[in-house]
XYZ file of C-alpha atoms in Angstrom:
750
model
C 89.655 37.928 26.886
C 87.613 37.141 29.719
C 84.124 35.690 30.358
C 82.201 36.928 32.824
C 78.756 35.490 31.850
C 80.485 31.869 32.446
C 82.003 33.019 35.700
C 78.484 33.948 36.594
C 76.595 31.050 35.473
C 79.302 28.886 37.311
C 78.548 31.040 40.328
C 74.735 30.107 40.557
C 74.864 26.404 39.861
C 77.376 26.470 42.582
C 75.657 28.138 44.454
C 72.625 26.335 44.249
C 74.509 22.814 44.544
C 76.460 23.713 47.590
C 73.226 24.354 49.580
C 71.272 21.107 47.808
C 74.208 19.289 49.430
C 74.111 21.411 53.052
C 76.870 23.037 52.976
C 77.768 26.322 53.588
C 79.883 28.666 52.047
C 82.100 28.812 55.224
C 81.932 24.886 55.553
C 82.602 24.093 51.524
C 85.454 26.405 52.034
C 87.078 24.287 54.752
C 86.231 20.984 52.554
C 87.948 22.304 49.811
C 90.452 24.183 51.826
C 89.479 27.423 50.155
C 89.100 30.940 52.248
C 85.280 31.704 52.301
C 85.882 35.009 50.827
C 87.127 33.273 47.924
C 84.152 31.083 48.174
C 81.855 33.723 47.895
C 83.691 35.972 45.351
C 83.130 32.359 42.751
C 79.890 32.238 43.364
C 78.821 35.741 42.734
C 80.657 35.812 39.629
C 83.658 37.608 40.390
C 86.343 35.594 39.448
C 86.576 32.667 37.005
C 86.907 29.303 38.516
C 90.025 27.034 37.741
C 89.172 23.688 36.438
C 90.386 21.994 39.392
C 88.479 23.889 41.787
C 85.706 22.696 40.060
C 86.466 18.968 39.797
C 86.877 19.472 43.501
C 83.538 20.445 44.047
C 81.864 17.843 41.353
C 83.869 15.589 43.727
C 82.599 16.419 47.225
C 78.809 17.509 46.328
C 78.393 14.622 43.775
C 77.698 16.535 40.368
C 79.113 14.516 38.270
C 81.099 16.621 35.269
C 78.373 19.126 35.471
C 80.710 22.668 37.213
C 83.959 21.079 35.298
C 81.786 21.739 32.167
C 80.918 24.955 32.950
C 84.227 25.780 34.362
C 85.274 24.642 31.492
C 82.967 26.850 29.194
C 84.092 30.042 31.695
C 87.310 29.714 31.307
C 88.965 33.154 29.453
C 90.008 31.401 26.299
C 86.760 30.488 25.397
C 87.476 32.487 22.139
C 89.395 30.111 21.307
C 87.343 26.989 20.624
C 85.888 26.151 17.099
C 83.767 28.255 14.509
C 81.470 25.468 13.334
C 79.961 26.569 10.032
C 77.347 24.010 9.499
C 74.770 25.063 7.187
C 73.686 22.896 3.970
C 74.211 24.506 0.531
C 71.849 26.812 -1.148
C 69.372 25.517 -2.829
C 70.062 25.836 -7.089
C 67.084 28.721 -8.811
C 66.034 29.986 -5.560
C 63.797 33.209 -6.242
C 61.715 35.207 -4.868
C 60.362 35.303 -1.380
C 61.673 39.032 -1.330
C 59.101 40.299 1.212
C 59.990 37.145 3.539
C 63.440 37.479 3.196
C 62.835 41.706 3.985
C 60.826 40.111 7.392
C 63.620 37.704 8.302
C 66.053 40.803 8.057
C 63.633 43.180 10.279
C 63.342 40.581 13.383
C 67.102 40.605 12.892
C 69.163 43.348 15.587
C 72.975 44.137 15.027
C 74.512 41.083 16.708
C 77.323 43.373 18.371
C 74.404 45.457 19.703
C 71.390 43.350 20.518
C 70.661 43.360 24.213
C 68.840 40.110 23.696
C 68.422 36.822 21.435
C 66.483 36.920 18.740
C 64.069 33.877 18.138
C 62.688 33.539 14.554
C 60.054 30.726 13.948
C 59.079 29.668 10.570
C 56.057 27.697 9.871
C 53.960 26.622 6.792
C 52.753 22.992 5.017
C 55.144 20.816 4.161
C 56.469 21.774 0.784
C 56.080 25.499 1.006
C 59.845 25.977 1.041
C 60.243 26.741 4.958
C 64.047 24.821 5.173
C 65.005 26.532 1.833
C 64.113 30.115 2.735
C 66.101 29.376 6.474
C 68.890 28.535 4.666
C 69.240 31.269 2.291
C 68.953 33.847 5.004
C 71.706 32.073 7.149
C 73.501 32.008 4.854
C 73.076 35.631 3.488
C 73.319 36.554 7.644
C 76.216 34.209 9.086
C 78.943 36.428 9.109
C 77.436 38.182 11.689
C 78.113 35.862 13.709
C 81.504 35.339 15.420
C 80.489 32.114 17.202
C 79.512 30.443 14.206
C 76.503 28.771 12.801
C 74.707 25.914 14.237
C 72.368 22.888 12.235
C 70.594 20.569 12.892
C 67.872 18.595 11.147
C 65.289 17.908 13.862
C 63.590 15.231 12.152
C 60.604 16.201 13.462
C 58.257 14.068 10.893
C 60.720 11.415 10.280
C 58.879 8.415 9.159
C 59.393 6.184 12.338
C 57.974 8.687 14.650
C 61.053 9.432 16.068
C 62.837 12.889 16.310
C 65.951 13.576 17.415
C 66.445 13.937 20.833
C 67.286 17.801 22.482
C 69.631 16.514 24.175
C 71.318 14.663 21.434
C 71.437 17.787 19.029
C 72.657 19.528 22.420
C 75.666 17.156 22.686
C 76.164 17.484 18.743
C 76.301 21.733 19.021
C 79.437 21.042 22.205
C 81.516 18.482 20.415
C 81.333 20.668 16.957
C 82.906 23.513 19.003
C 85.910 21.394 20.563
C 84.097 20.477 24.111
C 85.643 16.928 25.185
C 83.029 14.078 24.926
C 84.293 13.503 28.442
C 83.734 16.745 29.963
C 79.941 16.948 28.373
C 77.230 15.800 31.241
C 74.800 13.136 30.698
C 71.798 15.671 31.573
C 69.618 17.592 28.962
C 69.642 20.653 31.598
C 73.350 20.669 32.063
C 74.201 20.609 28.492
C 71.415 23.214 27.682
C 73.552 25.411 30.443
C 76.912 24.763 28.998
C 75.620 25.903 25.139
C 73.631 29.100 26.876
C 77.002 29.819 28.904
C 79.479 29.094 25.401
C 76.571 31.198 23.454
C 76.887 34.242 25.799
C 80.976 34.940 24.941
C 80.451 33.802 20.995
C 77.057 35.346 19.178
C 76.068 32.262 17.376
C 73.335 31.573 14.627
C 71.575 28.473 15.272
C 69.377 26.815 13.166
C 66.933 23.930 14.233
C 65.463 22.706 10.900
C 62.033 20.407 10.988
C 60.743 20.789 14.537
C 57.824 18.162 15.688
C 56.456 20.577 18.428
C 57.149 23.268 20.868
C 58.655 20.288 23.105
C 61.450 19.456 21.451
C 62.678 22.686 20.536
C 62.322 24.683 23.976
C 65.360 22.642 26.006
C 67.665 24.252 22.479
C 66.492 27.660 22.534
C 69.469 29.457 23.659
C 68.586 32.811 25.332
C 71.776 34.375 24.819
C 72.728 38.211 23.907
C 73.435 39.004 20.176
C 72.364 35.050 19.222
C 69.620 33.818 16.688
C 67.474 31.193 16.471
C 65.382 30.117 13.757
C 62.809 27.486 13.764
C 61.247 25.825 10.847
C 58.027 23.594 11.964
C 55.223 22.071 10.037
C 53.138 22.992 12.719
C 52.259 26.637 14.156
C 54.961 26.986 17.319
C 52.196 28.738 19.249
C 52.844 27.726 22.596
C 57.067 29.007 21.296
C 55.684 32.152 20.131
C 54.015 32.751 23.296
C 56.290 32.521 25.983
C 59.469 33.698 24.282
C 58.065 36.439 22.022
C 59.163 34.280 18.658
C 59.337 36.596 15.770
C 56.875 34.070 13.513
C 56.965 34.329 9.734
C 53.736 32.344 8.285
C 55.575 30.825 5.128
C 52.691 30.215 2.672
C 52.873 29.614 -1.239
C 54.717 31.528 -3.753
C 53.107 34.410 -5.367
C 51.817 33.871 -9.044
C 55.019 36.008 -9.950
C 57.037 33.947 -8.023
C 55.892 30.936 -9.603
C 56.591 32.070 -12.749
C 60.667 33.247 -11.754
C 60.651 29.752 -10.549
C 59.263 28.162 -14.280
C 61.337 30.608 -16.426
C 64.687 29.490 -14.270
C 64.200 26.276 -15.297
C 61.969 25.746 -18.354
C 63.790 29.174 -19.846
C 62.009 30.009 -23.083
C 59.133 27.669 -23.071
C 57.851 29.230 -19.998
C 56.791 31.976 -21.736
C 55.629 30.760 -25.257
C 52.286 29.529 -23.636
C 51.740 31.943 -20.898
C 48.515 31.198 -19.807
C 49.683 27.441 -19.560
C 52.258 28.566 -17.875
C 49.938 30.622 -15.312
C 47.524 27.483 -15.232
C 50.576 25.007 -13.857
C 51.252 27.417 -11.551
C 47.886 27.394 -10.167
C 48.034 23.191 -10.628
C 50.631 23.114 -8.174
C 49.355 25.883 -5.439
C 52.203 27.964 -6.194
C 53.972 25.216 -3.431
C 57.691 24.891 -4.899
C 58.072 21.593 -4.279
C 55.465 20.898 -6.566
C 56.535 23.530 -9.523
C 60.299 22.450 -9.460
C 59.272 18.517 -9.991
C 57.032 19.368 -12.973
C 59.274 21.899 -14.384
C 61.977 19.703 -14.104
C 59.568 16.903 -16.248
C 59.258 19.130 -18.949
C 62.674 20.474 -19.204
C 63.451 16.801 -19.581
C 60.928 16.240 -22.520
C 61.572 18.932 -25.033
C 58.182 17.938 -26.903
C 55.831 18.237 -24.469
C 54.256 20.762 -23.514
C 53.456 22.723 -20.727
C 49.735 22.555 -21.864
C 49.593 19.108 -21.631
C 51.585 18.435 -18.552
C 48.474 20.714 -17.379
C 46.055 18.698 -18.314
C 47.728 15.589 -16.699
C 47.114 16.891 -13.397
C 43.692 17.884 -13.971
C 42.759 14.446 -14.676
C 44.496 13.523 -11.633
C 44.665 15.997 -8.813
C 42.883 15.512 -5.076
C 41.149 18.085 -3.731
C 43.388 17.982 -0.456
C 44.838 21.670 -0.159
C 42.227 22.847 2.106
C 42.454 19.855 4.564
C 43.715 21.503 7.331
C 44.172 18.121 8.966
C 46.204 16.654 6.468
C 48.041 19.847 4.591
C 51.203 17.499 3.284
C 48.584 15.720 0.431
C 48.425 18.778 -1.350
C 51.641 17.572 -3.926
C 50.530 14.274 -4.117
C 49.117 14.919 -7.774
C 52.664 16.390 -8.364
C 54.192 13.158 -6.733
C 52.112 10.785 -8.926
C 52.424 12.631 -12.481
C 56.724 12.696 -11.669
C 56.318 8.778 -10.430
C 54.406 7.413 -13.552
C 56.841 9.402 -15.629
C 59.544 6.978 -14.575
C 60.916 3.717 -16.279
C 59.934 0.895 -14.390
C 63.425 -0.226 -13.049
C 63.482 3.392 -11.366
C 59.428 3.343 -10.386
C 60.478 0.367 -8.766
C 63.611 2.010 -6.775
C 61.649 4.846 -5.308
C 58.748 2.396 -3.692
C 61.083 0.602 -2.272
C 63.595 3.811 -1.244
C 59.755 4.179 0.639
C 60.471 1.511 2.967
C 64.405 2.773 4.024
C 64.606 4.420 7.852
C 67.587 7.051 7.868
C 67.748 10.528 7.222
C 70.385 10.204 3.868
C 71.668 6.788 1.818
C 74.494 5.931 -0.024
C 74.624 3.969 -3.191
C 76.029 0.977 -1.416
C 72.908 0.996 0.761
C 70.465 1.527 -1.833
C 71.617 -1.333 -3.908
C 71.279 -3.634 -1.178
C 67.792 -2.039 -0.721
C 66.849 -2.741 -4.146
C 69.216 -6.116 -4.712
C 71.063 -4.157 -7.827
C 74.863 -4.003 -8.560
C 75.703 -0.559 -6.864
C 76.546 0.699 -10.805
C 73.040 -0.120 -11.986
C 71.748 1.451 -8.162
C 73.424 5.008 -8.803
C 71.774 5.049 -12.159
C 68.493 4.721 -10.645
C 69.466 7.241 -8.524
C 70.454 9.430 -10.878
C 67.577 9.074 -12.578
C 65.365 10.246 -9.282
C 67.613 13.121 -8.330
C 66.643 14.494 -12.071
C 63.154 14.949 -11.541
C 63.817 15.733 -8.672
C 62.268 12.767 -6.698
C 65.775 13.034 -4.433
C 67.800 15.200 -3.809
C 72.178 14.697 -3.877
C 73.244 16.545 -1.022
C 76.927 15.075 -0.365
C 79.157 12.801 -1.837
C 77.279 9.407 -2.342
C 74.760 10.707 -0.125
C 70.955 10.979 -1.411
C 68.043 12.379 0.863
C 64.012 12.508 -0.251
C 62.186 15.490 1.415
C 59.820 14.585 4.095
C 56.844 14.883 1.326
C 58.508 12.518 -1.071
C 59.636 9.603 1.836
C 55.647 9.627 2.873
C 54.907 9.122 -0.815
C 57.032 6.843 -1.003
C 56.295 4.565 1.844
C 52.509 5.450 0.642
C 53.976 3.261 -2.775
C 55.806 0.260 -0.653
C 52.856 -0.302 0.809
C 51.243 -1.602 -1.963
C 54.457 -4.044 -2.511
C 53.591 -7.592 -1.395
C 54.677 -8.289 2.187
C 57.166 -11.071 0.451
C 58.221 -8.032 -1.329
C 58.802 -5.343 1.574
C 60.390 -8.426 3.815
C 62.778 -9.187 1.458
C 63.880 -5.935 0.833
C 64.300 -4.958 4.591
C 66.377 -8.061 5.138
C 68.808 -7.510 2.414
C 68.955 -3.796 3.798
C 69.726 -4.644 7.745
C 71.422 -7.567 6.403
C 73.931 -5.713 4.465
C 74.364 -2.864 7.294
C 75.416 -5.981 10.032
C 77.804 -7.425 7.969
C 79.305 -3.970 6.548
C 79.594 -2.929 10.384
C 80.692 -6.240 11.238
C 83.911 -5.831 8.300
C 84.521 -2.443 9.685
C 84.753 -3.536 13.244
C 87.098 -6.518 12.265
C 90.004 -4.085 10.478
C 89.415 -1.321 13.109
C 90.396 -3.835 15.360
C 91.302 -7.483 13.650
C 92.807 -8.278 17.250
C 89.810 -8.653 19.216
C 88.762 -12.454 18.842
C 85.318 -12.534 17.076
C 83.478 -15.378 14.679
C 82.524 -13.082 11.561
C 79.216 -13.039 10.333
C 78.690 -15.373 7.481
C 76.390 -15.501 4.623
C 75.283 -11.988 3.674
C 71.849 -11.909 2.178
C 71.592 -12.699 -1.538
C 71.586 -9.711 -3.856
C 73.696 -7.996 -1.636
C 77.451 -6.836 -1.567
C 78.905 -5.941 1.637
C 81.691 -3.488 1.855
C 85.049 -4.519 2.610
C 87.772 -2.410 4.398
C 91.498 -2.375 4.437
C 92.915 0.872 6.055
C 91.212 1.327 10.280
C 90.924 5.262 8.704
C 88.860 3.726 5.990
C 86.152 1.504 8.081
C 85.942 4.383 10.900
C 85.096 6.860 8.361
C 82.552 4.760 6.884
C 80.740 4.474 10.354
C 81.050 8.065 10.631
C 79.235 8.673 7.594
C 76.394 6.067 8.908
C 75.966 7.641 12.253
C 72.688 8.957 11.503
C 71.309 5.828 9.781
C 72.247 3.283 12.113
C 69.672 3.995 15.084
C 66.784 3.923 12.842
C 68.140 0.604 10.843
C 68.774 -0.977 14.050
C 64.990 0.145 14.735
C 63.694 -1.181 11.602
C 65.440 -4.628 11.921
C 63.843 -4.683 15.045
C 60.353 -4.225 14.016
C 60.876 -7.008 11.661
C 62.240 -9.522 14.441
C 65.555 -9.458 12.783
C 69.053 -10.534 13.888
C 70.679 -7.621 12.732
C 68.486 -5.735 15.684
C 71.333 -6.750 18.191
C 74.024 -7.719 15.565
C 74.657 -4.309 14.307
C 75.157 -2.617 17.890
C 77.319 -5.061 19.619
C 79.171 -6.204 16.143
C 80.135 -1.832 16.336
C 81.816 -1.967 19.451
C 85.338 -1.206 18.213
C 84.020 1.844 16.891
C 82.439 2.778 19.499
C 85.074 2.479 21.696
C 87.026 5.245 19.626
C 84.314 7.586 19.068
C 82.853 7.120 22.229
C 79.033 8.866 21.310
C 77.778 7.923 24.018
C 73.957 8.476 23.138
C 74.137 6.191 19.981
C 75.939 3.964 22.089
C 73.470 3.114 24.835
C 70.236 3.877 22.824
C 71.185 1.331 20.308
C 72.581 -1.319 22.596
C 69.026 -0.703 24.772
C 67.375 -0.957 21.443
C 69.173 -4.252 20.512
C 68.408 -5.634 23.850
C 65.029 -5.531 23.816
C 64.976 -7.604 20.468
C 67.238 -9.880 22.181
C 65.033 -10.596 24.783
C 62.047 -10.666 22.511
C 63.470 -12.877 20.248
C 64.491 -15.118 23.145
C 68.017 -15.464 21.870
C 69.889 -15.686 25.279
C 73.558 -15.642 24.018
C 72.694 -12.234 22.345
C 70.959 -10.823 25.424
C 73.842 -11.446 27.436
C 76.315 -9.967 24.751
C 74.333 -7.116 24.228
C 73.557 -6.203 28.287
C 77.581 -6.653 29.237
C 78.015 -3.924 25.779
C 75.431 -2.072 27.562
C 77.084 -2.166 30.971
C 80.347 -0.738 29.458
C 78.661 2.019 27.760
C 77.319 3.493 30.865
C 80.312 2.610 32.906
C 82.226 4.882 30.371
C 79.758 7.148 30.331
C 80.478 7.684 34.004
C 77.072 5.619 35.438
C 78.773 2.854 37.549
C 75.154 1.924 38.856
C 73.497 1.161 35.410
C 77.200 -0.290 34.559
C 77.064 -2.903 37.256
C 73.331 -3.853 36.973
C 73.459 -4.598 33.215
C 77.334 -6.773 33.816
C 75.335 -8.439 36.795
C 72.474 -9.412 34.889
C 74.757 -10.549 31.972
C 76.770 -12.480 34.332
C 73.780 -14.598 35.691
C 72.404 -15.247 31.805
C 76.222 -16.616 31.114
C 76.558 -18.856 34.472
C 73.296 -20.187 33.133
C 73.970 -20.699 30.080
C 77.347 -22.854 31.360
C 79.537 -20.235 28.938
C 82.866 -19.344 31.115
C 84.009 -17.542 28.365
C 81.308 -14.891 28.632
C 81.206 -15.101 32.289
C 85.101 -14.085 32.184
C 84.388 -10.937 29.863
C 81.364 -10.339 32.659
C 83.592 -10.180 35.436
C 86.279 -8.313 33.988
C 83.642 -5.710 33.247
C 82.403 -5.426 36.709
C 86.439 -5.475 37.511
C 86.511 -2.326 35.266
C 83.339 -1.115 37.848
C 85.730 -1.577 40.565
C 88.450 0.120 39.438
C 86.810 2.961 37.861
C 85.277 3.157 41.915
C 88.738 3.385 43.546
C 88.000 -0.294 44.689
C 91.361 -2.500 43.857
C 90.523 -5.103 46.436
C 86.974 -5.729 44.791
C 88.154 -5.178 41.284
C 90.999 -7.912 41.985
C 88.447 -10.709 42.784
C 87.103 -9.693 39.526
C 89.755 -9.801 37.389
C 91.569 -13.084 39.381
C 87.610 -14.729 38.200
C 87.889 -13.558 34.675
C 91.020 -14.911 34.137
C 90.255 -18.579 36.028
C 87.429 -18.565 33.060
C 89.648 -17.716 30.410
C 91.924 -20.160 31.653
C 89.316 -23.041 31.539
C 87.820 -21.829 28.176
C 91.384 -21.332 26.988
C 91.196 -18.096 25.776
C 94.895 -16.522 25.619
C 93.544 -13.217 24.139
C 91.644 -13.007 27.203
C 94.245 -14.402 29.200
C 96.407 -11.684 28.253
C 94.249 -9.076 28.918
C 93.530 -9.783 32.667
C 97.153 -10.224 33.036
C 97.783 -7.088 32.615
C 94.603 -5.835 34.513
C 96.287 -7.847 37.423
C 99.682 -6.384 36.580
C 97.832 -2.926 37.397
C 95.799 -3.581 40.344
C 98.899 -5.692 41.993
C 100.715 -2.244 41.617
C 97.998 0.303 43.345
C 97.767 -2.448 45.578
C 101.551 -1.977 46.629
C 101.602 -5.739 45.382
C 105.192 -4.978 43.430
C 106.148 -8.507 42.802
C 102.934 -10.047 41.753
C 102.519 -6.703 39.410
C 105.587 -7.430 37.219
C 105.016 -11.625 37.810
C 101.160 -10.364 35.859
C 102.851 -8.561 33.794
C 105.628 -10.332 32.563
C 103.098 -12.461 32.031
C 100.852 -10.662 29.590
C 104.197 -9.499 27.838
C 104.716 -13.069 26.757
C 101.473 -14.254 25.995
C 100.481 -10.874 23.610
C 103.410 -11.216 21.853
C 103.268 -15.513 21.480
C 99.813 -14.105 19.733
C 101.405 -11.543 17.780
C 98.887 -8.947 19.510
C 100.858 -5.576 18.917
C 97.134 -3.913 20.015
C 97.753 -5.469 23.218
C 100.862 -5.170 23.976
C 100.697 -1.702 23.342
C 97.891 -1.501 26.201
C 99.754 -3.352 28.157
C 102.685 -0.819 28.510
C 100.164 2.001 28.702
C 98.889 0.383 31.827
C 102.348 0.136 32.671
C 103.160 3.092 32.304
C 100.145 4.142 34.322
C 101.352 2.504 37.700
C 105.019 3.889 37.270
C 103.298 6.999 37.034
C 100.997 6.879 40.013
C 104.723 6.135 42.239
C 105.952 9.201 41.099
C 108.617 6.960 38.849
C 108.188 9.371 35.441
C 111.540 8.104 33.903
C 110.281 4.389 33.804
C 106.949 5.581 32.712
C 108.342 7.628 29.676
C 110.350 4.604 28.833
C 106.965 2.407 29.076
C 105.089 4.632 26.574
C 108.024 4.758 24.073
C 107.429 0.425 24.025
C 103.646 1.279 23.845
C 103.994 3.897 20.865
C 106.229 0.968 18.963
C 103.811 -1.677 19.882
C 100.835 0.688 18.274
C 102.421 1.579 15.556
C 103.116 -2.674 15.019
C 99.200 -2.793 15.170
C 98.539 0.604 12.997
C 96.320 1.530 16.514
C 96.436 5.495 15.532
C 94.058 6.450 18.608
C 96.325 4.337 20.490
C 99.538 6.338 19.420
C 97.716 9.748 19.949
C 96.842 8.717 23.779
C 100.342 7.873 24.327
C 102.326 10.725 22.877
C 99.221 13.010 24.915
C 100.510 10.789 28.096
C 104.134 11.531 27.431
C 103.555 15.309 26.925
C 101.772 15.064 30.445
C 104.997 13.092 31.857
C 107.722 15.488 29.875
C 105.937 18.440 31.453
C 106.290 17.051 34.377
C 109.677 16.857 34.411
C 110.164 20.195 33.251
C 110.655 19.190 29.268
C 108.964 21.461 28.046
C 110.231 21.329 24.208
C 109.321 17.632 23.861
C 106.574 17.736 25.973
C 105.142 20.467 23.318
C 106.408 18.227 20.769
C 104.481 14.808 21.835
C 101.691 16.951 22.417
C 101.059 18.446 19.117
C 102.166 15.049 17.249
C 98.803 13.314 19.496
C 96.956 16.553 18.196
C 97.815 15.854 14.383
C 96.297 12.562 15.011
C 93.491 13.113 16.465
C 92.422 16.002 14.053
C 93.202 12.692 11.444
C 91.022 10.576 13.367
C 88.160 13.597 14.292
C 88.137 12.792 17.952
C 87.096 15.772 19.512
C 90.221 15.042 22.108
C 92.111 17.207 19.236
C 90.053 20.010 19.760
C 90.337 19.363 23.530
C 94.339 19.667 23.960
C 94.653 21.824 21.096
C 92.852 24.365 23.249
C 94.550 23.288 26.699
C 97.642 24.504 24.733
C 96.365 27.915 23.768
C 97.130 26.529 20.204
C 94.592 27.329 17.225
C 96.159 24.389 15.278
C 99.125 21.728 15.342
C 102.425 22.660 13.683
C 103.438 21.300 10.250
C 105.161 17.827 10.302
């Protein structure tokens, strides 16, 4: 199927960028060796752009990967992209809201015939059930959207005051449909344009939960025909309604009948045994679903306690804050207080300490560290909190608290002594730092680094055996890492830079650019504030390579040079070696082999002086590749042989696999495809010995490309599908990108 909307969008952007760069249509055609008539047809959306053409335009006009990404979205096979289904499960005991559901239904035109997008803004006080209603309705209508359902918790009212950036949300959306990570541009507008282009050809449902304000939401509005955006927020998004004509649903408390239905769903016949008391309980709860659920569940856990006694308890402790428009979340404090007072002492302590946790979800092991308890005991305490709805179990060993519950717990935590709070934070961030450290070592043990020692007393950092398990843990914690780093920074703890720097091996595999750069910027600030020059240099160098791999070589050079200057001041030749190596990588990326050669030679000298044989092996491999690009085959062979010898002496199967891959690249550049295939075979064997699954997949993909160039299509298909299977297992975005390139919906069974 064609994608005319994508072609039109590409043409519009191309024309704008061409004019900005000072090219006429004829001038661009001459520069790219195309006819002016064909360029005109592309700019007018008459023909779909090819990826090669878009890449050449990006290179000529200096637009990064913007045009390439738009061309990818405009390809005829856009419907082969993945169909996300990201909604959380519906809530148990959902009752009522019939009028609100009918109101939502009325706002939804049939996606098959709708001429424009539909935006629904659900606002109301905290605890009123905005997210529950949105998810319930989204499940009801999800089948109508061929492009799938996207869900994002915008964390607009997170404890640390840091809502999720729109660019980060768009990056997750694009990755979820299979857009390759290296095809996602860094800019917010460019990412938004690609999402809009995809939605124009694939009607989609977007649920944007817990928005901070209109500024956070507006960049995420799709504006594509037949697509629907649902936004929930504590605030009235008046500007959003005025600018977009969004259908506003102001969600208020439940009706008395609905409150009665909810009580009966939880309490059964007890709710009808004393109807007056049940009605009074609903009134004391102000008909807020969260308050009703907590009170009813607490009663259900105590069969001898009456509804009337709970009403009396609430009367004795309720704050008259429900009419306070400036702070509506205070309305449910009496309900939370009543449930909190009913907890056993150790469970109450757990709830207070959970108020210090900054992430969106928490695992049993992380909670155990925060509480200073064994994992089994911590799990029992978490289960006790789940039973009274002071905590929600949202996945396998994953727990989350509603924002109001988190705020209430934070208030309680503030009453703890400073010594107790500091000790708990130290346990938590220390546990994360040590667990990240152990995960990174298992992911890539060939990279020499001293492991952290002496984890905080009362904690048990996780250990890993398989690289897959270590990577999966990092994947599961991805949304919590930045908040934990921020918490460590606020308390001036070394974990603020230890976590990002020791996350390095996972970052190299997954390449989540936003997390990589943001975590290291935060870590760098903390290291500077602490006056730890070595940590500052380490963090700056990692930040440099993050910017380099994300395509920003100017920033990469800035941070690498800063790191090098500090290493020189410290007299750290080993550190200087890696700084020079990074500068060499930057020069290589900028196609400056002579400059790269100077940096690589300097780096090798530092490693020889510091006795780092692993570093020597890596740099000799870089020199071999650089000499080959400069046409000096004798020196290339000499460096290759020396690197191979060192790697084998060190038992560095990973390094040997990388070396053979670099050798293959040099052969391919010279057109020596058979020799390149032989090198890739050696690379795969070495990477298998190192259990480097990502490297194995990468080598298989390269083999497929080479075999295709040689006309051996059947063998190429087999190699590509092997790569797809491994990338899929690793949940690497390259699986979707390669599958799309091959036009396959799934890899064949082995």
